[in-house]
Amino acid sequence: MKRNAKNLLGGFAAMALVGCASVVLPPSVSADGAARIPPALRAAANEKSTLTLPAIGVQIYECRASAGKHEWAFVAPEADLFDTNKRLVGKHYAGPTWELADCSKTMGALKNRADASAPGAIPWLLLSAKSTGLAGALEKVTSLQRVNTVGGIAPSAACGAGNVGEKARVPYTADYIYFVVG
């Protein structure tokens, strides 16, 4: 697993060295996939899905003291984004931000959430989106969904005075579905 992660990170680093490139992106989610989305997470009626990118990465948590108690606090996501041919095409990181190899980038803000369908998985989300990068595949994205999550919940390990400041990287997978007005 470590070797694969190293290869993926190396692949993205190589893309960054080459600069912005054209990226062939997958088609939108199927009607069957869209039907499973809870009503609270559905995109606006004037939006259509433009692409779906699977993500593999970690949710980062930190043990913190707050109001006399200790708990794992979410810090940031760190994930690689893939196309339907399992080629690395981008990354997802703090902000929350999604960035593709074509140098397009978007930031999200939470609109709504729903419990995941898999036990022990981070919630599904609907986020509004705003382009913060160059022209490209994410340039006109107005909202996005995080669905089909597996893993990523806060650690079950103890968080106490002895490990305040300790970080935990919890593996997760998800599908990110991007929407544009149209």
PDB file of C-alpha atoms in Angstrom:
ATOM      1  CA  MET A   1       0.000   0.000   0.000  1.00  0.00           C
ATOM      2  CA  LYS A   2       2.805   2.437   0.875  1.00  0.00           C
ATOM      3  CA  ARG A   3       4.466   1.772  -2.475  1.00  0.00           C
ATOM      4  CA  ASN A   4       1.214   2.461  -4.353  1.00  0.00           C
ATOM      5  CA  ALA A   5       0.651   5.693  -2.424  1.00  0.00           C
ATOM      6  CA  LYS A   6       4.224   6.749  -3.224  1.00  0.00           C
ATOM      7  CA  ASN A   7       3.658   5.992  -6.916  1.00  0.00           C
ATOM      8  CA  LEU A   8       0.426   8.020  -6.943  1.00  0.00           C
ATOM      9  CA  LEU A   9       2.049  10.978  -5.212  1.00  0.00           C
ATOM     10  CA  GLY A  10       4.980  10.757  -7.602  1.00  0.00           C
ATOM     11  CA  GLY A  11       2.557  10.722 -10.533  1.00  0.00           C
ATOM     12  CA  PHE A  12       0.847  13.892  -9.353  1.00  0.00           C
ATOM     13  CA  ALA A  13       4.221  15.540  -8.707  1.00  0.00           C
ATOM     14  CA  ALA A  14       5.214  14.679 -12.276  1.00  0.00           C
ATOM     15  CA  MET A  15       2.003  16.269 -13.566  1.00  0.00           C
ATOM     16  CA  ALA A  16       2.773  19.395 -11.550  1.00  0.00           C
ATOM     17  CA  LEU A  17       6.250  19.614 -13.054  1.00  0.00           C
ATOM     18  CA  VAL A  18       4.870  19.399 -16.581  1.00  0.00           C
ATOM     19  CA  GLY A  19       2.393  22.170 -15.804  1.00  0.00           C
ATOM     20  CA  CYS A  20      -1.248  22.491 -16.624  1.00  0.00           C
ATOM     21  CA  ALA A  21      -2.402  19.883 -19.072  1.00  0.00           C
ATOM     22  CA  SER A  22      -5.541  18.832 -20.834  1.00  0.00           C
ATOM     23  CA  VAL A  23      -7.370  16.205 -18.841  1.00  0.00           C
ATOM     24  CA  VAL A  24      -9.887  13.753 -20.262  1.00  0.00           C
ATOM     25  CA  LEU A  25     -12.627  13.542 -17.677  1.00  0.00           C
ATOM     26  CA  PRO A  26     -15.302  10.893 -17.198  1.00  0.00           C
ATOM     27  CA  PRO A  27     -18.970  11.310 -18.073  1.00  0.00           C
ATOM     28  CA  SER A  28     -21.474  12.313 -15.420  1.00  0.00           C
ATOM     29  CA  VAL A  29     -23.004   9.938 -12.908  1.00  0.00           C
ATOM     30  CA  SER A  30     -25.623   7.535 -14.191  1.00  0.00           C
ATOM     31  CA  ALA A  31     -29.320   7.967 -13.508  1.00  0.00           C
ATOM     32  CA  ASP A  32     -29.107   4.982 -11.120  1.00  0.00           C
ATOM     33  CA  GLY A  33     -26.397   6.728  -9.086  1.00  0.00           C
ATOM     34  CA  ALA A  34     -28.334   9.979  -8.946  1.00  0.00           C
ATOM     35  CA  ALA A  35     -31.452   8.173  -7.727  1.00  0.00           C
ATOM     36  CA  ARG A  36     -29.635   7.071  -4.557  1.00  0.00           C
ATOM     37  CA  ILE A  37     -28.840  10.650  -3.490  1.00  0.00           C
ATOM     38  CA  PRO A  38     -30.965  11.783  -0.515  1.00  0.00           C
ATOM     39  CA  PRO A  39     -33.350  14.633  -1.406  1.00  0.00           C
ATOM     40  CA  ALA A  40     -31.508  17.043   0.947  1.00  0.00           C
ATOM     41  CA  LEU A  41     -28.333  16.582  -1.084  1.00  0.00           C
ATOM     42  CA  ARG A  42     -29.722  16.931  -4.577  1.00  0.00           C
ATOM     43  CA  ALA A  43     -28.354  19.695  -6.762  1.00  0.00           C
ATOM     44  CA  ALA A  44     -30.616  22.560  -7.814  1.00  0.00           C
ATOM     45  CA  ALA A  45     -33.116  21.888 -10.609  1.00  0.00           C
ATOM     46  CA  ASN A  46     -31.153  24.119 -13.001  1.00  0.00           C
ATOM     47  CA  GLU A  47     -27.878  22.211 -12.410  1.00  0.00           C
ATOM     48  CA  LYS A  48     -26.636  19.115 -14.233  1.00  0.00           C
ATOM     49  CA  SER A  49     -23.780  16.790 -13.344  1.00  0.00           C
ATOM     50  CA  THR A  50     -20.723  17.340 -15.455  1.00  0.00           C
ATOM     51  CA  LEU A  51     -18.248  14.820 -14.040  1.00  0.00           C
ATOM     52  CA  THR A  52     -17.675  12.300 -11.264  1.00  0.00           C
ATOM     53  CA  LEU A  53     -14.246  11.702  -9.762  1.00  0.00           C
ATOM     54  CA  PRO A  54     -13.504   8.930  -7.268  1.00  0.00           C
ATOM     55  CA  ALA A  55     -11.193   9.945  -4.415  1.00  0.00           C
ATOM     56  CA  ILE A  56      -8.799   7.882  -2.329  1.00  0.00           C
ATOM     57  CA  GLY A  57      -7.114   9.517   0.624  1.00  0.00           C
ATOM     58  CA  VAL A  58      -7.270  10.373   4.299  1.00  0.00           C
ATOM     59  CA  GLN A  59      -9.267  12.559   6.642  1.00  0.00           C
ATOM     60  CA  ILE A  60      -6.835  14.209   9.062  1.00  0.00           C
ATOM     61  CA  TYR A  61      -7.813  14.642  12.721  1.00  0.00           C
ATOM     62  CA  GLU A  62      -5.985  16.183  15.679  1.00  0.00           C
ATOM     63  CA  CYS A  63      -6.441  15.453  19.380  1.00  0.00           C
ATOM     64  CA  ARG A  64      -7.439  18.756  20.997  1.00  0.00           C
ATOM     65  CA  ALA A  65      -8.523  20.026  24.415  1.00  0.00           C
ATOM     66  CA  SER A  66     -11.728  22.051  24.383  1.00  0.00           C
ATOM     67  CA  ALA A  67     -13.918  23.237  27.254  1.00  0.00           C
ATOM     68  CA  GLY A  68     -12.261  20.866  29.720  1.00  0.00           C
ATOM     69  CA  LYS A  69     -12.547  17.757  27.541  1.00  0.00           C
ATOM     70  CA  HIS A  70     -10.442  16.117  24.856  1.00  0.00           C
ATOM     71  CA  GLU A  71     -11.651  15.087  21.425  1.00  0.00           C
ATOM     72  CA  TRP A  72     -10.522  14.351  17.896  1.00  0.00           C
ATOM     73  CA  ALA A  73     -11.111  17.451  15.754  1.00  0.00           C
ATOM     74  CA  PHE A  74     -11.249  17.376  11.964  1.00  0.00           C
ATOM     75  CA  VAL A  75      -8.317  19.249  10.379  1.00  0.00           C
ATOM     76  CA  ALA A  76      -8.395  18.640   6.618  1.00  0.00           C
ATOM     77  CA  PRO A  77      -8.874  16.115   3.821  1.00  0.00           C
ATOM     78  CA  GLU A  78      -5.984  14.889   1.697  1.00  0.00           C
ATOM     79  CA  ALA A  79      -6.968  12.784  -1.296  1.00  0.00           C
ATOM     80  CA  ASP A  80      -6.111  11.954  -4.881  1.00  0.00           C
ATOM     81  CA  LEU A  81      -8.798  12.232  -7.581  1.00  0.00           C
ATOM     82  CA  PHE A  82      -9.019   9.687 -10.398  1.00  0.00           C
ATOM     83  CA  ASP A  83     -10.779   9.404 -13.743  1.00  0.00           C
ATOM     84  CA  THR A  84     -12.766   6.343 -14.829  1.00  0.00           C
ATOM     85  CA  ASN A  85      -9.563   4.740 -16.157  1.00  0.00           C
ATOM     86  CA  LYS A  86      -8.002   5.046 -12.678  1.00  0.00           C
ATOM     87  CA  ARG A  87      -5.578   7.721 -13.861  1.00  0.00           C
ATOM     88  CA  LEU A  88      -4.622  10.370 -11.329  1.00  0.00           C
ATOM     89  CA  VAL A  89      -6.178  13.669 -12.481  1.00  0.00           C
ATOM     90  CA  GLY A  90      -6.157  15.875  -9.391  1.00  0.00           C
ATOM     91  CA  LYS A  91      -6.175  16.314  -5.658  1.00  0.00           C
ATOM     92  CA  HIS A  92      -8.464  17.359  -2.815  1.00  0.00           C
ATOM     93  CA  TYR A  93      -7.147  19.251   0.196  1.00  0.00           C
ATOM     94  CA  ALA A  94      -7.905  21.835   2.904  1.00  0.00           C
ATOM     95  CA  GLY A  95     -10.236  24.650   2.050  1.00  0.00           C
ATOM     96  CA  PRO A  96     -11.999  22.400   1.053  1.00  0.00           C
ATOM     97  CA  THR A  97     -10.392  22.611  -2.372  1.00  0.00           C
ATOM     98  CA  TRP A  98     -10.442  20.369  -5.453  1.00  0.00           C
ATOM     99  CA  GLU A  99      -7.688  20.933  -8.022  1.00  0.00           C
ATOM    100  CA  LEU A 100      -7.185  19.209 -11.370  1.00  0.00           C
ATOM    101  CA  ALA A 101      -4.102  18.789 -13.543  1.00  0.00           C
ATOM    102  CA  ASP A 102      -5.610  21.292 -16.032  1.00  0.00           C
ATOM    103  CA  CYS A 103      -5.052  23.941 -13.281  1.00  0.00           C
ATOM    104  CA  SER A 104      -8.777  24.437 -12.698  1.00  0.00           C
ATOM    105  CA  LYS A 105      -9.659  24.644  -9.033  1.00  0.00           C
ATOM    106  CA  THR A 106     -12.799  25.071  -6.971  1.00  0.00           C
ATOM    107  CA  MET A 107     -13.503  25.659  -3.292  1.00  0.00           C
ATOM    108  CA  GLY A 108     -16.597  24.394  -1.524  1.00  0.00           C
ATOM    109  CA  ALA A 109     -18.861  25.564   1.295  1.00  0.00           C
ATOM    110  CA  LEU A 110     -21.241  23.236   3.117  1.00  0.00           C
ATOM    111  CA  LYS A 111     -24.914  23.480   2.135  1.00  0.00           C
ATOM    112  CA  ASN A 112     -26.242  20.229   3.620  1.00  0.00           C
ATOM    113  CA  ARG A 113     -25.219  16.821   4.919  1.00  0.00           C
ATOM    114  CA  ALA A 114     -26.730  13.348   5.330  1.00  0.00           C
ATOM    115  CA  ASP A 115     -25.617  10.210   7.087  1.00  0.00           C
ATOM    116  CA  ALA A 116     -23.541   7.882   4.939  1.00  0.00           C
ATOM    117  CA  SER A 117     -25.140   4.696   3.693  1.00  0.00           C
ATOM    118  CA  ALA A 118     -22.135   2.638   4.896  1.00  0.00           C
ATOM    119  CA  PRO A 119     -21.631   2.223   8.645  1.00  0.00           C
ATOM    120  CA  GLY A 120     -18.526   3.968   9.998  1.00  0.00           C
ATOM    121  CA  ALA A 121     -18.263   6.329   7.017  1.00  0.00           C
ATOM    122  CA  ILE A 122     -18.065  10.112   6.926  1.00  0.00           C
ATOM    123  CA  PRO A 123     -21.313  11.875   5.952  1.00  0.00           C
ATOM    124  CA  TRP A 124     -22.427  12.596   2.419  1.00  0.00           C
ATOM    125  CA  LEU A 125     -22.365  16.308   1.589  1.00  0.00           C
ATOM    126  CA  LEU A 126     -23.779  18.919  -0.748  1.00  0.00           C
ATOM    127  CA  LEU A 127     -21.487  21.921  -1.161  1.00  0.00           C
ATOM    128  CA  SER A 128     -21.741  25.183  -3.065  1.00  0.00           C
ATOM    129  CA  ALA A 129     -18.675  25.737  -5.245  1.00  0.00           C
ATOM    130  CA  LYS A 130     -16.674  28.707  -6.468  1.00  0.00           C
ATOM    131  CA  SER A 131     -13.897  28.580  -9.054  1.00  0.00           C
ATOM    132  CA  THR A 132     -10.547  29.788  -7.716  1.00  0.00           C
ATOM    133  CA  GLY A 133      -8.247  28.496 -10.467  1.00  0.00           C
ATOM    134  CA  LEU A 134      -7.637  28.813 -14.170  1.00  0.00           C
ATOM    135  CA  ALA A 135     -10.080  27.953 -16.955  1.00  0.00           C
ATOM    136  CA  GLY A 136     -10.701  24.215 -17.162  1.00  0.00           C
ATOM    137  CA  ALA A 137     -13.000  21.391 -16.117  1.00  0.00           C
ATOM    138  CA  LEU A 138     -13.844  22.903 -12.698  1.00  0.00           C
ATOM    139  CA  GLU A 139     -14.159  26.502 -13.911  1.00  0.00           C
ATOM    140  CA  LYS A 140     -17.984  26.604 -14.083  1.00  0.00           C
ATOM    141  CA  VAL A 141     -18.791  24.192 -11.227  1.00  0.00           C
ATOM    142  CA  THR A 142     -21.554  25.637  -9.042  1.00  0.00           C
ATOM    143  CA  SER A 143     -22.030  22.789  -6.569  1.00  0.00           C
ATOM    144  CA  LEU A 144     -20.707  19.353  -5.764  1.00  0.00           C
ATOM    145  CA  GLN A 145     -21.650  16.269  -3.809  1.00  0.00           C
ATOM    146  CA  ARG A 146     -19.514  13.910  -1.726  1.00  0.00           C
ATOM    147  CA  VAL A 147     -21.228  10.507  -1.873  1.00  0.00           C
ATOM    148  CA  ASN A 148     -20.489   6.784  -1.611  1.00  0.00           C
ATOM    149  CA  THR A 149     -18.161   7.385   1.316  1.00  0.00           C
ATOM    150  CA  VAL A 150     -16.269   4.585   3.032  1.00  0.00           C
ATOM    151  CA  GLY A 151     -14.234   5.153   6.214  1.00  0.00           C
ATOM    152  CA  GLY A 152     -12.814   8.492   7.284  1.00  0.00           C
ATOM    153  CA  ILE A 153     -14.547   8.918  10.648  1.00  0.00           C
ATOM    154  CA  ALA A 154     -12.658  10.244  13.679  1.00  0.00           C
ATOM    155  CA  PRO A 155     -10.331   7.712  15.313  1.00  0.00           C
ATOM    156  CA  SER A 156     -11.655   5.474  18.046  1.00  0.00           C
ATOM    157  CA  ALA A 157      -8.288   5.694  19.834  1.00  0.00           C
ATOM    158  CA  ALA A 158      -8.253   7.651  23.069  1.00  0.00           C
ATOM    159  CA  CYS A 159      -7.738  11.393  22.903  1.00  0.00           C
ATOM    160  CA  GLY A 160      -6.512  12.768  26.206  1.00  0.00           C
ATOM    161  CA  ALA A 161      -4.073  15.123  27.908  1.00  0.00           C
ATOM    162  CA  GLY A 162      -1.202  12.777  27.028  1.00  0.00           C
ATOM    163  CA  ASN A 163      -1.690  13.007  23.278  1.00  0.00           C
ATOM    164  CA  VAL A 164      -2.983  16.552  22.674  1.00  0.00           C
ATOM    165  CA  GLY A 165      -1.613  17.718  19.336  1.00  0.00           C
ATOM    166  CA  GLU A 166      -1.293  14.175  17.968  1.00  0.00           C
ATOM    167  CA  LYS A 167      -2.625  13.794  14.434  1.00  0.00           C
ATOM    168  CA  ALA A 168      -4.357  10.774  12.942  1.00  0.00           C
ATOM    169  CA  ARG A 169      -4.726  10.103   9.209  1.00  0.00           C
ATOM    170  CA  VAL A 170      -7.851   8.000   8.668  1.00  0.00           C
ATOM    171  CA  PRO A 171      -8.240   6.355   5.218  1.00  0.00           C
ATOM    172  CA  TYR A 172     -11.390   7.079   3.222  1.00  0.00           C
ATOM    173  CA  THR A 173     -12.832   6.830  -0.260  1.00  0.00           C
ATOM    174  CA  ALA A 174     -15.634   8.860  -1.831  1.00  0.00           C
ATOM    175  CA  ASP A 175     -17.089   9.944  -5.133  1.00  0.00           C
ATOM    176  CA  TYR A 176     -17.209  13.664  -5.881  1.00  0.00           C
ATOM    177  CA  ILE A 177     -19.926  14.671  -8.345  1.00  0.00           C
ATOM    178  CA  TYR A 178     -19.558  18.132  -9.892  1.00  0.00           C
ATOM    179  CA  PHE A 179     -22.498  20.221 -11.162  1.00  0.00           C
ATOM    180  CA  VAL A 180     -22.812  23.202 -13.498  1.00  0.00           C
ATOM    181  CA  VAL A 181     -25.788  25.370 -14.415  1.00  0.00           C
ATOM    182  CA  GLY A 182     -27.293  24.143 -17.643  1.00  0.00           C
TER     183      GLY A 182
END
